[in-house]
Coordinates of C-alpha atoms and ligand atoms in Angstrom, one line a residue:
M1371 CA 0.0 0.0 0.0
D1372 CA 1.2 3.5 -0.9
K1373 CA 2.4 5.7 2.0
I1374 CA 2.1 9.4 1.5
I1375 CA 4.0 11.5 4.1
L1376 CA 3.8 15.2 4.7
A1377 CA 7.3 16.3 5.9
I1378 CA 8.3 19.5 7.7
E1379 CA 11.9 20.9 8.1
S1380 CA 12.8 24.0 10.0
S1381 CA 16.1 23.2 11.8
C1382 CA 18.1 26.2 10.5
D1383 CA 17.3 28.9 8.0
E1384 CA 15.0 27.1 5.5
T1385 CA 11.3 26.6 6.2
S1386 CA 10.3 23.7 4.1
A1387 CA 7.4 21.3 3.6
A1388 CA 7.1 18.4 1.2
V1389 CA 4.8 15.6 0.2
V1390 CA 6.7 12.3 -0.5
K1391 CA 5.2 9.0 -1.7
N1392 CA 6.8 5.7 -0.6
G1393 CA 10.1 7.5 0.4
R1394 CA 11.2 7.9 -3.2
E1395 CA 8.7 10.0 -5.2
V1396 CA 8.6 13.7 -4.4
L1397 CA 5.1 15.1 -5.1
S1398 CA 6.0 18.5 -3.8
N1399 CA 9.0 20.2 -2.1
V1400 CA 8.4 23.9 -1.1
I1401 CA 11.4 25.7 0.4
S1402 CA 11.2 29.2 1.8
S1403 CA 14.8 30.4 2.3
Q1404 CA 15.8 33.1 4.9
I1405 CA 19.2 33.7 3.4
A1406 CA 18.4 37.2 2.2
T1407 CA 17.6 38.2 5.8
H1408 CA 20.6 36.6 7.5
K1409 CA 23.0 37.8 4.8
Q1410 CA 23.1 41.3 6.3
Y1411 CA 24.4 39.8 9.6
G1412 CA 27.0 37.6 8.0
G1413 CA 25.4 34.4 9.4
V1414 CA 22.2 32.9 10.8
V1415 CA 20.7 34.8 13.7
P1416 CA 18.7 32.2 15.7
E1417 CA 16.0 34.5 17.1
I1418 CA 15.3 36.0 13.7
A1419 CA 15.2 32.4 12.2
S1420 CA 12.6 31.3 14.7
R1421 CA 10.4 34.3 13.9
Q1422 CA 10.6 33.9 10.2
H1423 CA 9.8 30.2 10.5
I1424 CA 6.6 31.1 12.3
E1425 CA 5.7 33.5 9.5
A1426 CA 6.4 31.0 6.7
I1427 CA 5.3 27.7 8.1
D1428 CA 1.6 27.8 7.4
W1429 CA 1.8 29.0 3.8
V1430 CA 4.7 26.6 3.0
I1431 CA 2.6 23.6 4.2
D1432 CA -0.5 24.8 2.3
K1433 CA 1.6 25.2 -0.9
A1434 CA 3.2 21.8 -0.5
L1435 CA -0.3 20.2 -0.3
E1436 CA -1.6 22.3 -3.2
D1437 CA 1.5 21.5 -5.4
A1438 CA 1.0 17.8 -4.6
K1439 CA -2.7 18.1 -5.3
I1440 CA -3.5 16.3 -2.1
K1441 CA -5.8 17.0 0.8
K1442 CA -4.6 16.9 4.4
E1443 CA -7.0 14.0 5.1
D1444 CA -5.2 11.8 2.4
I1445 CA -1.9 12.0 4.1
D1446 CA -0.8 8.8 5.9
A1447 CA 1.7 10.4 8.3
I1448 CA 3.3 13.6 9.4
A1449 CA 7.1 13.7 9.6
V1450 CA 9.3 16.4 11.2
T1451 CA 12.9 17.2 11.9
Y1452 CA 13.4 17.1 15.7
G1453 CA 17.2 17.6 15.8
P1454 CA 19.9 18.5 15.5
G1455 CA 19.6 22.2 14.8
L1456 CA 18.7 25.6 16.4
V1457 CA 16.2 24.8 19.2
G1458 CA 13.9 27.8 18.5
A1459 CA 13.8 27.0 14.8
L1460 CA 13.2 23.3 15.4
L1461 CA 10.3 24.0 17.8
V1462 CA 8.4 25.8 15.1
G1463 CA 8.3 22.8 12.8
L1464 CA 7.8 20.4 15.6
S1465 CA 4.8 22.3 17.2
E1466 CA 3.2 22.5 13.7
A1467 CA 3.7 18.8 13.0
K1468 CA 2.3 17.8 16.4
A1469 CA -0.7 20.0 16.0
L1470 CA -1.4 18.5 12.5
A1471 CA -0.8 15.0 13.7
F1472 CA -3.2 15.5 16.6
A1473 CA -5.9 17.3 14.6
L1474 CA -5.8 14.8 11.7
N1475 CA -5.2 11.8 14.0
K1476 CA -2.2 10.7 12.0
P1477 CA 1.1 9.1 13.1
L1478 CA 3.9 11.5 13.9
I1479 CA 7.4 10.4 12.7
P1480 CA 10.5 12.0 14.2
V1481 CA 13.4 12.4 11.8
H1482 CA 17.1 13.1 12.5
H1483 CA 18.2 16.0 10.2
I1484 CA 21.4 14.2 9.1
E1485 CA 19.4 11.0 8.3
G1486 CA 17.3 13.3 6.1
H1487 CA 20.4 14.5 4.2
I1488 CA 21.5 10.9 3.7
A1489 CA 18.0 9.9 2.5
A1490 CA 18.2 12.6 -0.3
N1491 CA 20.1 9.9 -2.2
Y1492 CA 17.0 7.6 -2.2
I1493 CA 15.1 10.3 -4.0
Q1494 CA 18.0 10.9 -6.4
N1495 CA 18.5 7.3 -7.4
K1496 CA 15.4 5.1 -7.0
E1497 CA 17.6 2.0 -7.0
W1498 CA 20.0 3.3 -4.3
K1499 CA 20.0 1.0 -1.3
P1500 CA 22.2 0.3 1.8
P1501 CA 24.8 -0.8 2.5
F1502 CA 26.9 2.3 1.3
I1503 CA 29.3 4.9 2.7
C1504 CA 27.9 8.5 2.9
E1505 CA 30.0 11.6 3.4
V1506 CA 27.7 14.1 5.1
I1507 CA 29.1 17.6 4.6
S1508 CA 27.0 20.6 5.7
G1509 CA 27.3 23.9 7.5
G1510 CA 27.0 22.2 10.9
H1511 CA 28.3 18.7 10.3
T1512 CA 31.0 16.7 8.6
H1513 CA 30.4 12.9 9.1
L1514 CA 31.6 9.8 7.4
V1515 CA 28.9 7.2 7.9
H1516 CA 28.5 3.6 7.1
I1517 CA 24.8 3.1 6.3
K1518 CA 24.4 -0.6 7.1
D1519 CA 20.6 -0.5 6.6
Y1520 CA 17.9 2.1 6.2
N1521 CA 17.8 2.6 10.0
E1522 CA 21.3 1.4 11.0
F1523 CA 24.2 3.8 11.0
E1524 CA 27.8 3.5 12.1
I1525 CA 29.6 6.8 12.3
L1526 CA 33.2 6.1 11.1
G1527 CA 34.4 9.7 11.7
H1528 CA 33.4 13.2 12.2
T1529 CA 35.0 16.7 12.4
R1530 CA 36.9 17.4 15.6
D1531 CA 36.4 21.1 15.2
D1532 CA 34.8 23.1 12.3
A1533 CA 32.4 21.5 9.8
A1534 CA 33.5 21.8 6.1
G1535 CA 30.7 24.3 5.4
E1536 CA 31.6 26.3 8.4
A1537 CA 35.2 26.6 7.1
Y1538 CA 33.8 27.8 3.7
D1539 CA 31.6 30.4 5.5
K1540 CA 34.4 31.7 7.7
V1541 CA 37.0 31.9 4.9
A1542 CA 34.4 33.6 2.7
R1543 CA 33.8 36.2 5.4
V1544 CA 37.5 37.1 5.6
L1545 CA 37.6 37.5 1.9
G1546 CA 34.7 39.9 2.1
L1547 CA 32.1 37.6 0.5
T1548 CA 28.5 37.3 1.6
Y1549 CA 26.8 34.5 3.6
P1550 CA 26.5 31.6 2.8
G1551 CA 30.1 31.5 1.7
G1552 CA 30.2 28.1 0.0
P1553 CA 28.6 29.1 -3.3
Q1554 CA 30.6 32.4 -3.4
I1555 CA 33.9 30.7 -2.9
E1556 CA 33.0 28.2 -5.6
K1557 CA 32.1 31.0 -8.0
I1558 CA 35.3 33.1 -7.6
S1559 CA 37.5 29.9 -7.5
K1560 CA 36.7 29.4 -11.1
N1561 CA 38.9 32.4 -11.9
G1562 CA 41.7 31.4 -9.5
D1563 CA 44.7 29.2 -9.4
K1564 CA 44.2 26.2 -7.1
D1565 CA 48.0 25.7 -6.9
A1566 CA 48.8 29.3 -6.0
I1567 CA 49.1 28.9 -2.3
K1568 CA 49.9 25.6 -0.5
F1569 CA 47.4 25.4 2.4
P1570 CA 47.6 22.4 4.7
R1571 CA 45.7 19.2 4.2
V1572 CA 44.9 17.8 7.7
L1573 CA 44.4 14.1 7.5
L1574 CA 45.0 13.3 11.2
E1575 CA 46.2 9.7 12.2
N1576 CA 46.6 7.1 9.4
D1577 CA 43.6 5.0 10.5
S1578 CA 41.3 7.9 11.4
Y1579 CA 38.2 8.9 9.5
D1580 CA 37.9 12.1 11.5
F1581 CA 38.3 15.5 10.0
S1582 CA 39.8 18.8 11.2
F1583 CA 39.2 22.0 9.2
S1584 CA 40.2 24.6 11.8
G1585 CA 43.9 24.5 11.0
L1586 CA 43.2 25.1 7.3
K1587 CA 40.8 27.9 8.2
S1588 CA 43.5 29.5 10.5
A1589 CA 46.1 29.1 7.7
V1590 CA 43.9 31.1 5.3
L1591 CA 43.1 33.8 7.9
N1592 CA 46.8 34.1 8.7
Y1593 CA 47.7 34.4 5.0
V1594 CA 45.1 37.1 4.5
N1595 CA 46.0 39.0 7.7
K1596 CA 49.8 38.9 7.0
A1597 CA 49.3 40.3 3.5
Q1598 CA 47.0 43.0 4.9
M1599 CA 49.6 44.0 7.5
K1600 CA 52.3 44.2 4.9
G1601 CA 50.0 46.2 2.7
E1602 CA 50.2 43.6 0.0
E1603 CA 47.3 43.0 -2.4
I1604 CA 45.9 39.4 -2.3
K1605 CA 44.3 37.7 -5.2
K1606 CA 41.0 36.6 -3.6
E1607 CA 40.3 34.1 -6.5
D1608 CA 43.6 32.3 -5.8
V1609 CA 43.1 32.2 -2.0
A1610 CA 39.5 30.8 -2.6
A1611 CA 40.7 28.2 -5.2
S1612 CA 43.6 27.1 -3.1
F1613 CA 41.5 26.8 0.0
Q1614 CA 38.8 24.9 -1.9
Q1615 CA 41.3 22.5 -3.3
A1616 CA 42.6 21.7 0.2
V1617 CA 39.1 21.0 1.5
V1618 CA 38.2 18.9 -1.6
D1619 CA 41.5 16.8 -1.4
V1620 CA 40.7 15.9 2.2
L1621 CA 37.0 15.1 1.5
V1622 CA 37.9 12.9 -1.5
E1623 CA 40.8 11.1 0.2
K1624 CA 38.8 10.2 3.4
A1625 CA 35.7 9.1 1.5
I1626 CA 37.7 6.8 -0.8
K1627 CA 39.7 5.4 2.0
A1628 CA 36.5 4.4 3.9
C1629 CA 35.1 2.7 0.8
K1630 CA 38.4 0.8 0.2
D1631 CA 39.0 -0.2 3.9
L1632 CA 35.4 -1.4 4.3
N1633 CA 35.3 -2.9 0.8
I1634 CA 32.1 -1.1 0.0
K1635 CA 31.9 0.0 -3.6
K1636 CA 29.1 2.5 -3.1
L1637 CA 29.6 6.1 -2.0
A1638 CA 27.0 8.9 -1.5
L1639 CA 27.4 12.5 -0.7
A1640 CA 25.0 14.6 1.3
G1641 CA 24.6 18.1 2.8
G1642 CA 25.1 21.6 1.5
V1643 CA 28.8 21.4 0.7
S1644 CA 28.0 18.5 -1.7
A1645 CA 26.4 21.1 -3.9
N1646 CA 30.0 22.2 -4.7
S1647 CA 30.7 21.5 -8.4
H1648 CA 34.5 21.1 -7.9
L1649 CA 34.0 18.5 -5.2
R1650 CA 31.5 16.7 -7.3
S1651 CA 33.8 16.4 -10.3
E1652 CA 36.9 15.5 -8.2
M1653 CA 34.9 12.8 -6.3
E1654 CA 33.6 11.5 -9.6
K1655 CA 37.1 11.1 -11.0
A1656 CA 38.3 9.4 -7.9
C1657 CA 35.4 7.0 -7.8
L1658 CA 35.8 6.1 -11.5
K1659 CA 39.4 5.3 -10.9
E1660 CA 38.6 3.0 -7.9
G1661 CA 35.5 1.4 -9.4
I1662 CA 33.2 2.9 -6.8
E1663 CA 29.6 3.8 -7.7
L1664 CA 28.8 7.4 -6.7
C1665 CA 25.5 9.0 -5.9
V1666 CA 25.2 12.7 -5.5
P1667 CA 21.8 14.4 -5.0
D1668 CA 20.6 17.3 -7.2
L1669 CA 21.5 20.7 -5.8
V1670 CA 18.0 21.4 -4.3
L1671 CA 18.3 18.0 -2.4
C1672 CA 21.8 18.8 -1.1
T1673 CA 20.9 21.9 0.9
D1674 CA 18.1 21.8 3.5
N1675 CA 14.7 20.7 2.2
A1676 CA 11.7 18.7 3.5
A1677 CA 11.7 16.1 0.7
M1678 CA 14.7 14.5 2.2
I1679 CA 13.0 14.4 5.6
G1680 CA 10.0 12.7 3.9
A1681 CA 12.3 10.1 2.4
A1682 CA 14.0 9.3 5.7
A1683 CA 10.6 9.2 7.5
Y1684 CA 9.3 6.5 5.2
Y1685 CA 12.0 4.1 6.4
E1686 CA 11.5 5.2 10.0
Y1687 CA 7.8 4.5 9.6
L1688 CA 8.3 1.1 8.2
N1689 CA 10.6 0.4 11.2
G1690 CA 7.8 1.4 13.6
N1691 CA 9.4 4.6 14.8
V1692 CA 6.4 6.7 15.7
A1693 CA 6.4 9.5 18.3
D1694 CA 3.7 10.7 20.7
M1695 CA 2.7 14.2 21.7
S1696 CA 5.6 14.4 24.2
L1697 CA 8.2 14.6 21.4
N1698 CA 10.6 17.4 22.0
A1699 CA 13.3 19.2 20.0
Y1700 CA 17.0 18.1 20.5
P1701 CA 19.5 20.6 19.3
S1702 CA 22.5 18.2 19.6
L1703 CA 20.8 14.9 18.7
K1704 CA 23.4 12.3 17.6
L1705 CA 22.8 10.2 14.5
G1706 CA 21.3 6.8 15.4
E1707 CA 20.1 8.2 18.8
R1708 CA 16.5 8.2 19.9
Ligands
KG4_3092 O1 23.1 21.3 4.5 P1 23.0 22.8 4.7 O2 22.0 23.5 3.8 O3 22.6 23.2 6.1 C1 23.1 22.5 7.3 O4 22.5 21.5 7.7 O5 24.2 23.0 7.8 O6 24.5 23.3 4.4 C2 24.8 24.7 4.4 C3 26.3 24.8 4.1 C4 26.8 26.3 4.3 O7 28.0 26.3 5.1 C5 27.1 26.6 2.8 O8 28.2 27.6 2.7 C6 27.5 25.3 2.2 O9 26.6 24.4 2.8 N1 27.3 25.3 0.8 C7 28.4 25.1 -0.1 C8 27.8 25.2 -1.4 N2 26.5 25.5 -1.3 C9 26.2 25.5 0.1 N3 29.7 24.9 0.1 C10 30.5 24.8 -0.9 N4 30.0 24.9 -2.2 C11 28.7 25.1 -2.5 N5 28.3 25.2 -3.7
ZN3093 ZN1 21.3 20.5 6.7

């Protein structure tokens, strides 16, 4: 029997609702972005994010139902991101989802935000199934995960300091680029020399799947500050391209190492940074060389959206993971934790 899920996502600065059929077919995916507002502050302001979610949530849900040509009553379950994320932001989506589930008397499915990012791959490739390795690279997280089954995750490694997206955003800020920095760095890098400056590639211990991007970030900041102090002109495009190459080298090397070590010939990318075209092409090359099948979601499925939450929710629902009205928001929820 078909299962139609209405999914809600509000963990950071995107208010989104989607209708997803059987975890794989997106009937609608409405995203209201707050980027224009947060841009003027150079990053997400949590209090403003919460308020904007409140303003957007109702029309976003109505539009998702309208686009999917479906009535509330015909939904089988309501899914919502309950962590990790900004607590005030999460609570807006969560309260709305609980109210809908209660009023419509439908099951409420709690979804982990990162599990959602991973599940974007099930929408992208209808045949994509566990087991596989997934590199989750977003503004708040950098994880290398072994997806053993739809609901079974082993975290192989994660960042010990900054997330990859965070490093992009901070480097962008020092180069005078606007928030979010990732797309801006990607854009100006196209006119830069990736070999101009030798920034460090931090790989940590030989057997480690962990990441560390703060040393790289500091190296870039030092380079820029030193040049400024000496009154030297820097070529922003070269700094951006050299920084990006250092990030991409580490992301490619760690992901391929995990696939080889675990002898798993399937790799997926997830999260905002996987929208990066240079990373996508370098990862493709490396996978081709190693005989690894690569799945990368379309751009709209890489950054925050509710369709990915609907995909993850389907497999949670099949697994019997349904919440009651006491469900709370968990800002630091760990993957695989309930
Ligand atoms: O997954 P996401 O939308 O939100 C989180 O869950 O964090 O990721 C946002 C992050 C930001 O740091 C942004 O700069 C980065 O993803 N990002 C990119 C690109 N597009 C977004 N980084 C590099 N290249 C891009 N094209
Ligand atoms: Zn995200």
